[in-house]
Amino acid sequence: MNNQKKYILSGLVLVSFVGYAFFIRHQENEADESRVIAPKISATNLPTMMRGNNMMSNKQYKNGVYISSVTDAIYGPLQIEVTISDGKISGVKFLKYPNDRDRSIQINTQAMPYLKQEAIAAQIAKVDIVSGATQTSLAFREAMTSVLLQAK
Amino acid sequence: MGMPIEITIEDYKNTKIFNEVFNFFKYVDQKFSTYKTSSEVSIFNQGKIKLKDTSDDFKKIYKLCQKSIKYTFGFFNPSNKGYYDPSGLVKGWAINEASNIIKKSGSKIYYINAGGDVQTSGKLWKIGIKNPFKQTENIKIINIKDSGLATSGNYERGMHIYNPQNNFKKADDIASITVIAKDVYLADIYSTAAFAIGLKGINLIEMTKGLEGYQIDKSGIATETSGFSKYLCLN
């Protein structure tokens, strides 16, 4: 092989190696603990609602990174990865999503920076209808049932 | 449900339709209100009746809840302090059913507003999204037609309520999230799920086809999905 080709090949190997190393480091930053691939969720191990049992206690869940199976979110496939640290949900990542957007989307644990943001400000135009929340149960915040069943 | 219900039908055929729809909401409230100790939900939670002996509509809601848990990965969860509480789904379902009642009566131009969850039909209706920190104010005006809209939030909390000792709550809390979908039933489930997720809730809406959303965090910053701006236009 002549010298030119050698340099190009070395360059390619170097770039690939750097890219791979960066990927691995990136992955490590997402998870505090060892990676655990959870079993697929089938219809038989869907959560059941238990009367009178305290489903919503301050349970501690096993630390780790849990991946759900791919599920039909009505409009397309959805799959999430949940990180448990200190027994609590510390991160949520969407691995698969219905793709009806023009651009491909990478989601991490931060609010997506490219979504338009604004400070709210009073609007004084007349409206037909007003929409606002009524009291919503705080208990909903704790719910990650299907994935957390794996983390018990 | 214990909330104000507003029905506007521009092309009503007969005033009887209003009574019919209000009676339906009364029926839903009597069956599903967690605030009534005599409701079917309360009796079920008291252990006085088994699921197999509940009414058809009760069973229907129970099944819908199980499906919703699945496709929101448990972020929608019909539970409250350990008891079965399908309120997050019942409201949207009830409005959807009421909408069908109105359609069956022959009317096309109407809206139903049950406690801030809305189903519109027949023309563009102007909707104001409440300021979660000042409920006499609207902070966004949108126009929707033949779509449903639901807002989840917790107005008990003001702008600065989070526990510095509990990093999880501090990082993830939002004040409200409004979801628009083809029908209010889906909007209700997804707004409930997104609110449960917190700051990343808007991501769930962005990633799900057929939904748009507008989320307001605890510092009054709003984040909208990439297709949300179409509702700001008058066409």
PDB file of N, CA and C in Angstrom, chain B residues 71-123:
ATOM      1  N   TYR B  71     -50.297   2.183  26.651  1.00  0.00           N
ATOM      2  CA  TYR B  71     -49.698   3.014  25.617  1.00  0.00           C
ATOM      3  C   TYR B  71     -49.132   4.332  26.120  1.00  0.00           C
ATOM      4  N   THR B  72     -49.256   4.606  27.408  1.00  0.00           N
ATOM      5  CA  THR B  72     -48.519   5.736  27.956  1.00  0.00           C
ATOM      6  C   THR B  72     -47.425   5.242  28.907  1.00  0.00           C
ATOM      7  N   PHE B  73     -47.143   3.950  28.858  1.00  0.00           N
ATOM      8  CA  PHE B  73     -46.101   3.349  29.679  1.00  0.00           C
ATOM      9  C   PHE B  73     -46.289   3.647  31.162  1.00  0.00           C
ATOM     10  N   GLY B  74     -47.521   3.671  31.568  1.00  0.00           N
ATOM     11  CA  GLY B  74     -47.795   3.844  32.985  1.00  0.00           C
ATOM     12  C   GLY B  74     -47.776   5.283  33.448  1.00  0.00           C
ATOM     13  N   PHE B  75     -47.467   6.213  32.548  1.00  0.00           N
ATOM     14  CA  PHE B  75     -47.518   7.610  32.973  1.00  0.00           C
ATOM     15  C   PHE B  75     -48.957   8.033  33.186  1.00  0.00           C
ATOM     16  N   PHE B  76     -49.870   7.464  32.409  1.00  0.00           N
ATOM     17  CA  PHE B  76     -51.268   7.574  32.780  1.00  0.00           C
ATOM     18  C   PHE B  76     -51.549   6.414  33.711  1.00  0.00           C
ATOM     19  N   ASN B  77     -51.971   6.695  34.905  1.00  0.00           N
ATOM     20  CA  ASN B  77     -52.244   5.619  35.849  1.00  0.00           C
ATOM     21  C   ASN B  77     -53.476   5.956  36.668  1.00  0.00           C
ATOM     22  N   PRO B  78     -54.512   5.139  36.560  1.00  0.00           N
ATOM     23  CA  PRO B  78     -55.780   5.438  37.230  1.00  0.00           C
ATOM     24  C   PRO B  78     -55.745   5.108  38.713  1.00  0.00           C
ATOM     25  N   SER B  79     -54.887   5.777  39.403  1.00  0.00           N
ATOM     26  CA  SER B  79     -54.740   5.444  40.814  1.00  0.00           C
ATOM     27  C   SER B  79     -54.528   6.718  41.611  1.00  0.00           C
ATOM     28  N   ASN B  80     -55.036   6.740  42.800  1.00  0.00           N
ATOM     29  CA  ASN B  80     -54.898   7.903  43.666  1.00  0.00           C
ATOM     30  C   ASN B  80     -54.806   7.407  45.097  1.00  0.00           C
ATOM     31  N   LYS B  81     -53.623   7.556  45.695  1.00  0.00           N
ATOM     32  CA  LYS B  81     -53.393   7.079  47.062  1.00  0.00           C
ATOM     33  C   LYS B  81     -53.763   5.603  47.222  1.00  0.00           C
ATOM     34  N   GLY B  82     -53.485   4.829  46.212  1.00  0.00           N
ATOM     35  CA  GLY B  82     -53.704   3.394  46.329  1.00  0.00           C
ATOM     36  C   GLY B  82     -55.082   2.927  45.919  1.00  0.00           C
ATOM     37  N   TYR B  83     -55.962   3.863  45.584  1.00  0.00           N
ATOM     38  CA  TYR B  83     -57.305   3.484  45.167  1.00  0.00           C
ATOM     39  C   TYR B  83     -57.493   3.704  43.675  1.00  0.00           C
ATOM     40  N   TYR B  84     -58.433   2.993  43.127  1.00  0.00           N
ATOM     41  CA  TYR B  84     -58.750   3.107  41.710  1.00  0.00           C
ATOM     42  C   TYR B  84     -59.423   4.452  41.465  1.00  0.00           C
ATOM     43  N   ASP B  85     -58.811   5.248  40.594  1.00  0.00           N
ATOM     44  CA  ASP B  85     -59.370   6.557  40.285  1.00  0.00           C
ATOM     45  C   ASP B  85     -59.228   6.826  38.802  1.00  0.00           C
ATOM     46  N   PRO B  86     -60.258   6.545  38.032  1.00  0.00           N
ATOM     47  CA  PRO B  86     -60.171   6.711  36.577  1.00  0.00           C
ATOM     48  C   PRO B  86     -60.532   8.112  36.096  1.00  0.00           C
ATOM     49  N   SER B  87     -60.570   9.079  37.003  1.00  0.00           N
ATOM     50  CA  SER B  87     -61.032  10.427  36.644  1.00  0.00           C
ATOM     51  C   SER B  87     -60.297  11.014  35.448  1.00  0.00           C
ATOM     52  N   GLY B  88     -59.007  10.733  35.349  1.00  0.00           N
ATOM     53  CA  GLY B  88     -58.213  11.273  34.255  1.00  0.00           C
ATOM     54  C   GLY B  88     -58.667  10.796  32.891  1.00  0.00           C
ATOM     55  N   LEU B  89     -59.407   9.724  32.856  1.00  0.00           N
ATOM     56  CA  LEU B  89     -59.896   9.188  31.587  1.00  0.00           C
ATOM     57  C   LEU B  89     -61.394   9.416  31.423  1.00  0.00           C
ATOM     58  N   VAL B  90     -62.113   9.336  32.534  1.00  0.00           N
ATOM     59  CA  VAL B  90     -63.581   9.438  32.497  1.00  0.00           C
ATOM     60  C   VAL B  90     -64.043  10.758  31.908  1.00  0.00           C
ATOM     61  N   LYS B  91     -63.360  11.836  32.260  1.00  0.00           N
ATOM     62  CA  LYS B  91     -63.797  13.145  31.801  1.00  0.00           C
ATOM     63  C   LYS B  91     -63.780  13.232  30.280  1.00  0.00           C
ATOM     64  N   GLY B  92     -62.648  12.860  29.703  1.00  0.00           N
ATOM     65  CA  GLY B  92     -62.533  12.913  28.248  1.00  0.00           C
ATOM     66  C   GLY B  92     -63.503  11.955  27.579  1.00  0.00           C
ATOM     67  N   TRP B  93     -63.647  10.788  28.171  1.00  0.00           N
ATOM     68  CA  TRP B  93     -64.576   9.797  27.627  1.00  0.00           C
ATOM     69  C   TRP B  93     -66.000  10.338  27.641  1.00  0.00           C
ATOM     70  N   ALA B  94     -66.369  10.957  28.753  1.00  0.00           N
ATOM     71  CA  ALA B  94     -67.734  11.467  28.897  1.00  0.00           C
ATOM     72  C   ALA B  94     -68.021  12.565  27.880  1.00  0.00           C
ATOM     73  N   ILE B  95     -67.061  13.441  27.692  1.00  0.00           N
ATOM     74  CA  ILE B  95     -67.258  14.526  26.719  1.00  0.00           C
ATOM     75  C   ILE B  95     -67.403  13.938  25.326  1.00  0.00           C
ATOM     76  N   ASN B  96     -66.584  12.940  25.030  1.00  0.00           N
ATOM     77  CA  ASN B  96     -66.654  12.275  23.735  1.00  0.00           C
ATOM     78  C   ASN B  96     -68.032  11.641  23.515  1.00  0.00           C
ATOM     79  N   GLU B  97     -68.520  10.961  24.529  1.00  0.00           N
ATOM     80  CA  GLU B  97     -69.855  10.352  24.438  1.00  0.00           C
ATOM     81  C   GLU B  97     -70.933  11.413  24.256  1.00  0.00           C
ATOM     82  N   ALA B  98     -70.815  12.502  25.013  1.00  0.00           N
ATOM     83  CA  ALA B  98     -71.792  13.589  24.918  1.00  0.00           C
ATOM     84  C   ALA B  98     -71.767  14.193  23.519  1.00  0.00           C
ATOM     85  N   SER B  99     -70.564  14.307  22.974  1.00  0.00           N
ATOM     86  CA  SER B  99     -70.408  14.836  21.626  1.00  0.00           C
ATOM     87  C   SER B  99     -71.154  13.946  20.625  1.00  0.00           C
ATOM     88  N   ASN B 100     -71.066  12.640  20.821  1.00  0.00           N
ATOM     89  CA  ASN B 100     -71.782  11.712  19.940  1.00  0.00           C
ATOM     90  C   ASN B 100     -73.292  11.860  20.085  1.00  0.00           C
ATOM     91  N   ILE B 101     -73.741  12.108  21.305  1.00  0.00           N
ATOM     92  CA  ILE B 101     -75.174  12.320  21.526  1.00  0.00           C
ATOM     93  C   ILE B 101     -75.658  13.530  20.733  1.00  0.00           C
ATOM     94  N   ILE B 102     -74.859  14.593  20.782  1.00  0.00           N
ATOM     95  CA  ILE B 102     -75.239  15.821  20.055  1.00  0.00           C
ATOM     96  C   ILE B 102     -75.230  15.564  18.560  1.00  0.00           C
ATOM     97  N   LYS B 103     -74.219  14.874  18.082  1.00  0.00           N
ATOM     98  CA  LYS B 103     -74.130  14.572  16.648  1.00  0.00           C
ATOM     99  C   LYS B 103     -75.336  13.749  16.208  1.00  0.00           C
ATOM    100  N   LYS B 104     -75.700  12.785  17.025  1.00  0.00           N
ATOM    101  CA  LYS B 104     -76.848  11.919  16.681  1.00  0.00           C
ATOM    102  C   LYS B 104     -78.140  12.723  16.591  1.00  0.00           C
ATOM    103  N   SER B 105     -78.208  13.819  17.353  1.00  0.00           N
ATOM    104  CA  SER B 105     -79.430  14.632  17.318  1.00  0.00           C
ATOM    105  C   SER B 105     -79.506  15.494  16.069  1.00  0.00           C
ATOM    106  N   GLY B 106     -78.411  15.474  15.281  1.00  0.00           N
ATOM    107  CA  GLY B 106     -78.425  16.185  14.005  1.00  0.00           C
ATOM    108  C   GLY B 106     -77.685  17.500  14.006  1.00  0.00           C
ATOM    109  N   SER B 107     -77.094  17.887  15.124  1.00  0.00           N
ATOM    110  CA  SER B 107     -76.366  19.150  15.156  1.00  0.00           C
ATOM    111  C   SER B 107     -74.905  18.932  14.798  1.00  0.00           C
ATOM    112  N   LYS B 108     -74.302  19.999  14.224  1.00  0.00           N
ATOM    113  CA  LYS B 108     -72.897  19.870  13.796  1.00  0.00           C
ATOM    114  C   LYS B 108     -72.000  20.948  14.412  1.00  0.00           C
ATOM    115  N   ILE B 109     -72.596  22.086  14.771  1.00  0.00           N
ATOM    116  CA  ILE B 109     -71.781  23.221  15.207  1.00  0.00           C
ATOM    117  C   ILE B 109     -71.939  23.427  16.706  1.00  0.00           C
ATOM    118  N   TYR B 110     -70.945  22.948  17.466  1.00  0.00           N
ATOM    119  CA  TYR B 110     -71.098  22.993  18.921  1.00  0.00           C
ATOM    120  C   TYR B 110     -69.748  22.855  19.614  1.00  0.00           C
ATOM    121  N   TYR B 111     -69.752  23.101  20.895  1.00  0.00           N
ATOM    122  CA  TYR B 111     -68.623  22.694  21.706  1.00  0.00           C
ATOM    123  C   TYR B 111     -69.132  22.274  23.074  1.00  0.00           C
ATOM    124  N   ILE B 112     -68.354  21.437  23.706  1.00  0.00           N
ATOM    125  CA  ILE B 112     -68.619  21.028  25.085  1.00  0.00           C
ATOM    126  C   ILE B 112     -67.376  21.383  25.892  1.00  0.00           C
ATOM    127  N   ASN B 113     -67.583  22.062  26.987  1.00  0.00           N
ATOM    128  CA  ASN B 113     -66.477  22.408  27.868  1.00  0.00           C
ATOM    129  C   ASN B 113     -66.794  21.857  29.256  1.00  0.00           C
ATOM    130  N   ALA B 114     -66.078  20.794  29.631  1.00  0.00           N
ATOM    131  CA  ALA B 114     -66.294  20.219  30.960  1.00  0.00           C
ATOM    132  C   ALA B 114     -65.037  20.454  31.785  1.00  0.00           C
ATOM    133  N   GLY B 115     -65.090  21.423  32.652  1.00  0.00           N
ATOM    134  CA  GLY B 115     -63.954  21.719  33.520  1.00  0.00           C
ATOM    135  C   GLY B 115     -62.673  22.005  32.768  1.00  0.00           C
ATOM    136  N   GLY B 116     -62.765  22.676  31.634  1.00  0.00           N
ATOM    137  CA  GLY B 116     -61.562  23.056  30.903  1.00  0.00           C
ATOM    138  C   GLY B 116     -61.140  22.066  29.833  1.00  0.00           C
ATOM    139  N   ASP B 117     -61.779  20.901  29.798  1.00  0.00           N
ATOM    140  CA  ASP B 117     -61.548  19.951  28.696  1.00  0.00           C
ATOM    141  C   ASP B 117     -62.633  20.174  27.651  1.00  0.00           C
ATOM    142  N   VAL B 118     -62.208  20.281  26.412  1.00  0.00           N
ATOM    143  CA  VAL B 118     -63.125  20.790  25.388  1.00  0.00           C
ATOM    144  C   VAL B 118     -63.165  19.885  24.159  1.00  0.00           C
ATOM    145  N   GLN B 119     -64.359  19.697  23.618  1.00  0.00           N
ATOM    146  CA  GLN B 119     -64.492  19.088  22.301  1.00  0.00           C
ATOM    147  C   GLN B 119     -65.206  20.092  21.407  1.00  0.00           C
ATOM    148  N   THR B 120     -64.638  20.369  20.247  1.00  0.00           N
ATOM    149  CA  THR B 120     -65.251  21.340  19.334  1.00  0.00           C
ATOM    150  C   THR B 120     -65.704  20.644  18.060  1.00  0.00           C
ATOM    151  N   SER B 121     -66.676  21.272  17.412  1.00  0.00           N
ATOM    152  CA  SER B 121     -67.171  20.685  16.170  1.00  0.00           C
ATOM    153  C   SER B 121     -67.751  21.747  15.266  1.00  0.00           C
ATOM    154  N   GLY B 122     -67.536  21.586  13.979  1.00  0.00           N
ATOM    155  CA  GLY B 122     -68.308  22.327  12.989  1.00  0.00           C
ATOM    156  C   GLY B 122     -67.742  23.647  12.534  1.00  0.00           C
ATOM    157  N   LYS B 123     -66.973  24.320  13.373  1.00  0.00           N
ATOM    158  CA  LYS B 123     -66.380  25.590  12.956  1.00  0.00           C
ATOM    159  C   LYS B 123     -65.209  25.892  13.876  1.00  0.00           C
TER     160      LYS B 123
END
